[in-house]
Amino acid sequence: MLKTSLKVLNKLEEKGYKAYIVGGFVRDYLLGIESKDVDIATNATPKQIMEVFETSALPKEEYGAVTLFVKNNRFEITTFRKEIRYINNRKPVEIKYIDDLLEDLKRRDFRMNALCMDKDGIVLDLLNGKEDIDNKIINTIGDSNYKFYEDSLRMLRAIRFATILNFRLSDEIKNAIIRNKDAIKSLSYSRKKQELDKIFSSSNAKYGVELLLEFGLDEVLELYNLKDIKITSDILGTWASLEISEGYQFTNNEKEIIKNVKEILKSSISEVSLYKYGLYINQVAADIIGVDKTLIARMYENLPITSRKEVEISSQDIMRILNKKAGPYFKDIYNDLELKILKGELDNNKESIENYILSNYS
Ligand code: ATP
Ligand code: MG
């Protein structure tokens, strides 16, 4: 990854441009963490970048990054820029391409995110990012209040990085979050969810939740019972343990899973819930309540039936036993049979079922 990244830098440099790896990759490199994608900053404009790499794709938005794939690695290449005036504390109104690396670094969020690496693999530390990494602390570049006023997403990013890296937040950041937190409300739910997903899926999620609660962000994020959150291996389980604003978006499939998990939590994990929702959903629920998942798997394996087809009686049989024509009453009988069989109150064999139907339905 590093070798490929340096090659990308060298390709730009050969054409006379300045190019550096910036942000997460360099931070994670110093921490010994493998990065999935690489951000590159350069003084080449998107058009010039595209001329250097014939394969890169045009940015989707104006002032966007040029995305480049080399050997399955993803590179986001952005032109050095200065961002002028923010609206809605989110999007800069005006962006200006500049020729100066330091200026580009100053617009970034945290000192540890302003580390760079040059084409020879040498780390450049123009804003004391290394000191923060060594001390496991997060500091903004310049005044925290101003940084968060400019862009309130940075508050959530601070907590996300603190969580994932297990870093402390500087006192200045803590105070600035308390002061500016209301602005988080106006961020889109999708941006908020992106950060929350990363916090909740971290192995250090508990610390992230503590930070969110410490600053009272549960209220601004409309996470109504954050105190009761249960961190589960499936992120949907974590979301299912929460009461949240309707604004948070999930796919239909995710919604269905969350709804079913919540349904199980209202009653309990049982043969019936395993039959109705299947093993996976029940294991997610087990994770939330703190029940051993292997126990649930064994329970599932021992289910007497896993679908209606396995009930040892056909509709033909039922019509014959009751001497009745087909009708919607089948459904009620089958529902009843399933429940009795699952609860172990009725054996799943034809004879027992016939007797049961005779004595209860004729
Ligand atoms: P990761 O990719 O691991 O989530 P990252 O630090 O690379 O972490 P990105 O979102 O990929 O984060 O952004 C790349 C860099 O762009 C950051 O390191 C930071 O320097 C800058 N950056 C990103 N978002 C912001 C922001 N909201 N405000 C200021 N700078 C930002
Ligand atoms: Mg990144």
XYZ file of C-alpha atoms and ligand atoms in Angstrom:
394
model
C 0.000 0.000 0.000
C 2.730 2.459 1.015
C 4.811 1.551 -2.025
C 1.874 2.028 -4.392
C 1.013 5.312 -2.686
C 4.531 6.656 -3.089
C 4.420 5.678 -6.757
C 1.286 7.772 -7.163
C 3.062 10.729 -5.525
C 6.094 10.250 -7.743
C 3.977 10.223 -10.860
C 2.611 13.637 -9.957
C 6.021 14.942 -8.929
C 7.578 13.773 -12.211
C 5.141 16.035 -14.007
C 6.315 18.940 -11.871
C 3.522 19.016 -9.287
C 3.791 18.891 -5.518
C 2.030 15.904 -3.979
C 1.727 14.527 -0.458
C -0.168 11.817 1.306
C -2.239 13.551 3.985
C -4.698 12.782 6.726
C -5.714 9.394 8.006
C -3.161 7.318 6.160
C -0.154 9.085 7.689
C -1.772 9.202 11.139
C -2.564 5.494 10.992
C 0.875 4.700 9.547
C 2.525 6.232 12.609
C 0.125 4.288 14.815
C 0.875 1.051 13.001
C -2.669 0.758 11.711
C -3.327 -0.366 8.148
C -5.377 2.170 6.144
C -7.856 1.214 3.485
C -7.795 4.410 1.522
C -5.310 7.139 0.918
C -5.899 10.872 0.673
C -3.452 12.784 -1.459
C -3.108 16.552 -1.606
C -1.484 18.219 -4.572
C -1.178 21.579 -6.281
C -2.324 19.978 -9.534
C -5.912 20.847 -10.461
C -8.429 18.033 -11.118
C -7.936 18.486 -14.841
C -4.166 18.206 -14.477
C -4.537 15.182 -12.190
C -6.667 13.497 -14.833
C -4.001 14.145 -17.437
C -1.377 12.453 -15.267
C -3.502 9.385 -14.550
C -5.470 8.358 -17.574
C -7.643 6.028 -15.476
C -8.928 8.414 -12.818
C -12.621 9.315 -12.634
C -13.944 12.849 -12.739
C -15.055 14.273 -9.378
C -18.816 14.039 -8.883
C -19.076 17.539 -7.481
C -17.315 20.760 -8.147
C -14.158 20.963 -6.048
C -14.483 17.265 -5.329
C -11.655 14.794 -5.133
C -10.389 12.859 -8.114
C -10.673 9.177 -7.322
C -7.996 6.842 -8.563
C -7.810 3.078 -8.231
C -4.441 1.369 -8.410
C -4.233 -2.365 -7.688
C -7.514 -2.258 -5.750
C -6.278 0.616 -3.609
C -8.388 3.747 -3.578
C -6.793 7.163 -3.780
C -8.662 10.403 -3.276
C -6.642 13.196 -4.776
C -7.586 16.766 -3.861
C -6.113 20.031 -4.946
C -4.644 22.264 -2.210
C -7.447 24.569 -1.214
C -8.635 27.262 1.044
C -12.233 27.219 2.185
C -13.886 30.567 2.615
C -17.025 31.245 4.654
C -19.241 28.392 5.741
C -23.039 28.296 5.471
C -25.214 26.246 7.812
C -21.987 25.491 9.591
C -21.319 22.832 7.026
C -20.515 23.607 3.409
C -17.924 26.221 2.528
C -19.484 28.787 0.226
C -16.337 29.454 -1.625
C -13.347 27.283 -2.288
C -10.133 28.547 -3.751
C -7.368 26.389 -5.170
C -4.016 27.421 -3.778
C -0.401 26.460 -4.286
C 0.601 26.109 -0.673
C 0.622 22.901 1.355
C 0.676 24.618 4.757
C -2.402 26.673 3.919
C -4.174 23.483 2.856
C -3.232 21.792 6.116
C -4.528 24.658 8.232
C -8.082 24.218 6.958
C -8.137 20.634 8.258
C -9.695 19.536 11.518
C -7.157 18.010 13.892
C -3.402 18.285 14.241
C -2.990 14.520 13.903
C -4.923 14.724 10.619
C -2.543 17.279 9.151
C 0.469 14.996 8.998
C 1.849 14.437 5.508
C 4.211 12.131 3.769
C 6.297 13.122 0.783
C 7.296 11.119 -2.272
C 10.295 9.624 -0.425
C 8.160 8.376 2.450
C 9.333 11.101 4.821
C 6.722 12.264 7.321
C 6.249 16.033 7.444
C 4.844 17.334 10.693
C 4.076 20.994 10.116
C 1.369 21.343 12.789
C 2.595 19.170 15.679
C 0.476 16.176 14.861
C 3.124 13.728 15.990
C 3.202 15.155 19.474
C -0.553 14.540 19.754
C -0.216 10.988 18.526
C 2.564 10.328 21.043
C 0.406 11.767 23.822
C -2.744 10.071 22.566
C -4.648 13.330 22.545
C -6.753 15.135 19.960
C -6.273 18.876 19.393
C -7.886 21.021 16.741
C -5.755 23.050 14.401
C -6.254 26.483 15.901
C -9.227 27.587 17.963
C -11.624 24.706 18.682
C -14.632 26.970 19.032
C -14.019 28.444 15.645
C -13.374 25.056 14.029
C -16.637 23.669 15.378
C -18.531 26.826 14.530
C -17.277 26.482 10.948
C -18.293 22.849 10.704
C -20.167 21.064 13.443
C -19.448 17.640 11.971
C -15.966 18.037 13.393
C -17.350 17.531 16.905
C -18.597 14.086 15.945
C -15.372 13.355 14.101
C -13.438 14.240 17.255
C -15.462 11.739 19.257
C -15.188 9.132 16.511
C -11.402 9.402 16.351
C -11.120 9.461 20.148
C -13.173 6.273 20.241
C -11.431 4.364 17.485
C -7.918 5.368 18.526
C -8.655 5.474 22.261
C -7.343 9.039 22.499
C -8.305 11.789 24.932
C -9.922 15.022 23.777
C -8.132 18.220 24.716
C -9.893 20.356 27.333
C -10.332 23.023 24.696
C -12.188 20.556 22.477
C -14.359 19.396 25.379
C -15.383 22.934 26.249
C -15.967 23.800 22.615
C -18.216 20.770 22.124
C -20.337 21.795 25.086
C -20.580 25.299 23.702
C -21.308 24.414 20.084
C -23.171 21.145 20.354
C -26.573 22.524 19.341
C -25.229 23.092 15.838
C -25.000 19.311 15.429
C -28.800 19.284 15.160
C -28.660 20.930 11.760
C -26.357 18.293 10.257
C -28.053 15.798 7.960
C -29.090 12.534 9.565
C -26.951 10.653 7.101
C -23.765 12.470 8.200
C -24.671 11.938 11.839
C -25.395 8.278 11.260
C -22.123 7.743 9.404
C -20.190 8.947 12.432
C -22.383 7.070 14.903
C -21.987 3.860 12.896
C -18.232 4.196 13.159
C -18.404 4.917 16.885
C -20.804 2.043 17.590
C -18.888 -0.495 15.525
C -15.575 0.283 17.194
C -14.241 -2.265 19.664
C -13.879 0.746 21.963
C -17.520 1.827 21.490
C -18.162 1.996 25.203
C -15.776 4.931 25.530
C -17.457 6.664 22.590
C -20.841 6.314 24.244
C -19.403 7.702 27.486
C -18.145 10.739 25.604
C -21.493 11.278 23.857
C -23.239 11.132 27.229
C -20.650 13.315 28.945
C -21.373 16.142 26.508
C -25.113 15.569 26.399
C -24.959 14.743 22.708
C -27.630 12.075 23.144
C -30.132 14.897 23.223
C -28.865 16.810 20.177
C -28.504 13.554 18.253
C -32.020 12.473 19.267
C -30.831 9.199 20.744
C -33.423 9.053 23.467
C -32.110 6.188 25.600
C -28.401 6.220 24.873
C -27.735 5.252 28.484
C -29.333 1.862 27.794
C -27.428 1.167 24.587
C -26.216 -2.386 24.081
C -23.224 -2.679 21.810
C -23.603 -5.814 19.714
C -21.390 -7.411 17.088
C -24.003 -6.578 14.454
C -24.429 -2.808 14.300
C -28.165 -3.270 13.653
C -28.451 -4.895 17.057
C -26.920 -1.785 18.579
C -29.416 0.413 16.730
C -32.251 -1.912 17.803
C -31.333 -1.324 21.427
C -31.954 2.410 20.942
C -34.990 4.658 20.707
C -34.069 7.201 18.054
C -35.434 9.954 15.856
C -37.386 8.878 12.790
C -34.938 10.952 10.781
C -32.246 8.281 10.813
C -32.407 6.349 7.557
C -32.123 2.598 7.209
C -32.717 0.370 4.195
C -35.958 -1.617 4.155
C -34.038 -4.758 4.955
C -32.310 -3.083 7.914
C -35.633 -1.686 9.138
C -37.153 -5.165 9.027
C -34.266 -6.616 11.041
C -34.442 -3.843 13.646
C -38.220 -4.215 13.917
C -38.015 -7.978 14.400
C -35.234 -7.726 16.965
C -37.303 -5.180 18.901
C -40.306 -7.535 18.671
C -38.258 -10.328 20.269
C -36.963 -7.972 22.967
C -40.555 -7.160 23.932
C -41.273 -10.814 24.658
C -38.397 -13.275 24.842
C -36.216 -15.600 22.834
C -38.122 -18.859 22.534
C -38.847 -21.714 20.151
C -41.618 -19.545 18.803
C -39.388 -16.528 18.135
C -36.760 -18.788 16.545
C -39.398 -20.314 14.299
C -40.866 -16.956 13.382
C -37.725 -14.874 12.815
C -34.979 -17.439 12.199
C -31.664 -17.948 13.951
C -29.824 -14.771 12.996
C -32.335 -12.226 14.306
C -32.604 -14.182 17.553
C -28.838 -14.202 17.951
C -28.760 -10.443 17.534
C -31.439 -10.205 20.236
C -29.421 -12.634 22.383
C -26.431 -10.318 22.031
C -28.524 -7.442 23.365
C -29.963 -9.308 26.347
C -26.655 -10.984 27.034
C -27.712 -14.574 26.389
C -25.140 -17.081 25.126
C -25.450 -17.259 21.343
C -24.371 -20.898 21.113
C -27.249 -21.752 23.403
C -29.615 -20.099 20.959
C -28.026 -21.986 18.070
C -28.567 -25.292 19.879
C -32.150 -24.352 20.630
C -32.627 -23.628 16.943
C -31.163 -26.986 15.904
C -33.592 -28.739 18.222
C -36.702 -27.034 16.877
C -39.314 -29.691 16.056
C -40.291 -27.746 12.938
C -38.757 -24.847 11.015
C -41.597 -24.199 8.573
C -45.293 -24.911 8.076
C -44.464 -27.550 5.458
C -42.926 -29.675 8.189
C -46.184 -29.989 10.149
C -47.076 -33.655 9.610
C -50.581 -33.051 8.376
C -51.862 -31.887 5.002
C -54.868 -29.720 4.213
C -56.378 -32.816 2.594
C -56.037 -34.617 5.927
C -57.700 -31.786 7.806
C -60.655 -31.716 5.387
C -61.036 -35.470 5.761
C -60.812 -35.442 9.565
C -63.324 -32.628 9.958
C -65.340 -33.617 6.913
C -65.303 -29.994 5.814
C -64.483 -28.150 2.608
C -61.347 -26.070 2.295
C -61.549 -22.629 3.859
C -59.776 -19.881 5.774
C -60.159 -21.931 8.951
C -57.034 -23.854 7.825
C -54.892 -20.924 8.761
C -56.154 -20.824 12.334
C -55.664 -24.547 12.750
C -52.135 -24.439 11.375
C -51.233 -21.463 13.582
C -52.493 -23.375 16.566
C -50.685 -26.587 15.563
C -47.383 -24.782 15.005
C -47.544 -23.133 18.393
C -48.421 -26.369 20.214
C -45.674 -28.285 18.423
C -43.068 -25.587 19.074
C -43.968 -25.392 22.731
C -43.619 -29.162 22.985
C -47.277 -29.564 23.856
C -48.049 -31.636 20.771
C -45.963 -34.269 19.000
C -45.344 -33.652 15.335
C -46.748 -36.926 14.036
C -49.867 -37.560 12.071
C -51.663 -39.597 14.702
C -51.233 -37.110 17.542
C -52.196 -34.238 15.293
C -55.310 -36.058 14.037
C -56.433 -36.720 17.580
C -55.773 -33.135 18.566
C -57.803 -31.779 15.652
C -60.651 -34.183 16.348
C -60.950 -33.207 19.970
C -60.497 -29.472 19.459
C -62.058 -28.628 16.142
C -64.878 -31.045 15.339
P -10.535 7.820 8.030
O -10.404 7.808 6.538
O -9.765 6.795 8.756
O -11.960 7.929 8.466
P -9.324 10.395 7.753
O -8.584 11.251 8.730
O -8.593 9.969 6.533
O -9.883 9.181 8.556
P -11.267 11.484 5.959
O -12.704 11.758 6.224
O -10.888 10.442 4.980
O -10.621 11.184 7.379
O -10.636 12.873 5.548
C -9.298 13.005 5.113
C -8.658 14.246 5.714
O -9.390 15.399 5.309
C -8.684 14.277 7.235
O -7.588 13.587 7.789
C -8.633 15.754 7.496
O -7.320 16.231 7.345
C -9.479 16.331 6.376
N -10.891 16.462 6.750
C -11.889 15.584 6.548
N -13.047 16.036 6.988
C -12.812 17.265 7.489
C -13.624 18.274 8.096
N -14.913 18.077 8.283
N -13.023 19.406 8.483
C -11.710 19.612 8.277
N -10.892 18.706 7.726
C -11.432 17.545 7.344
Mg -9.343 8.858 4.827
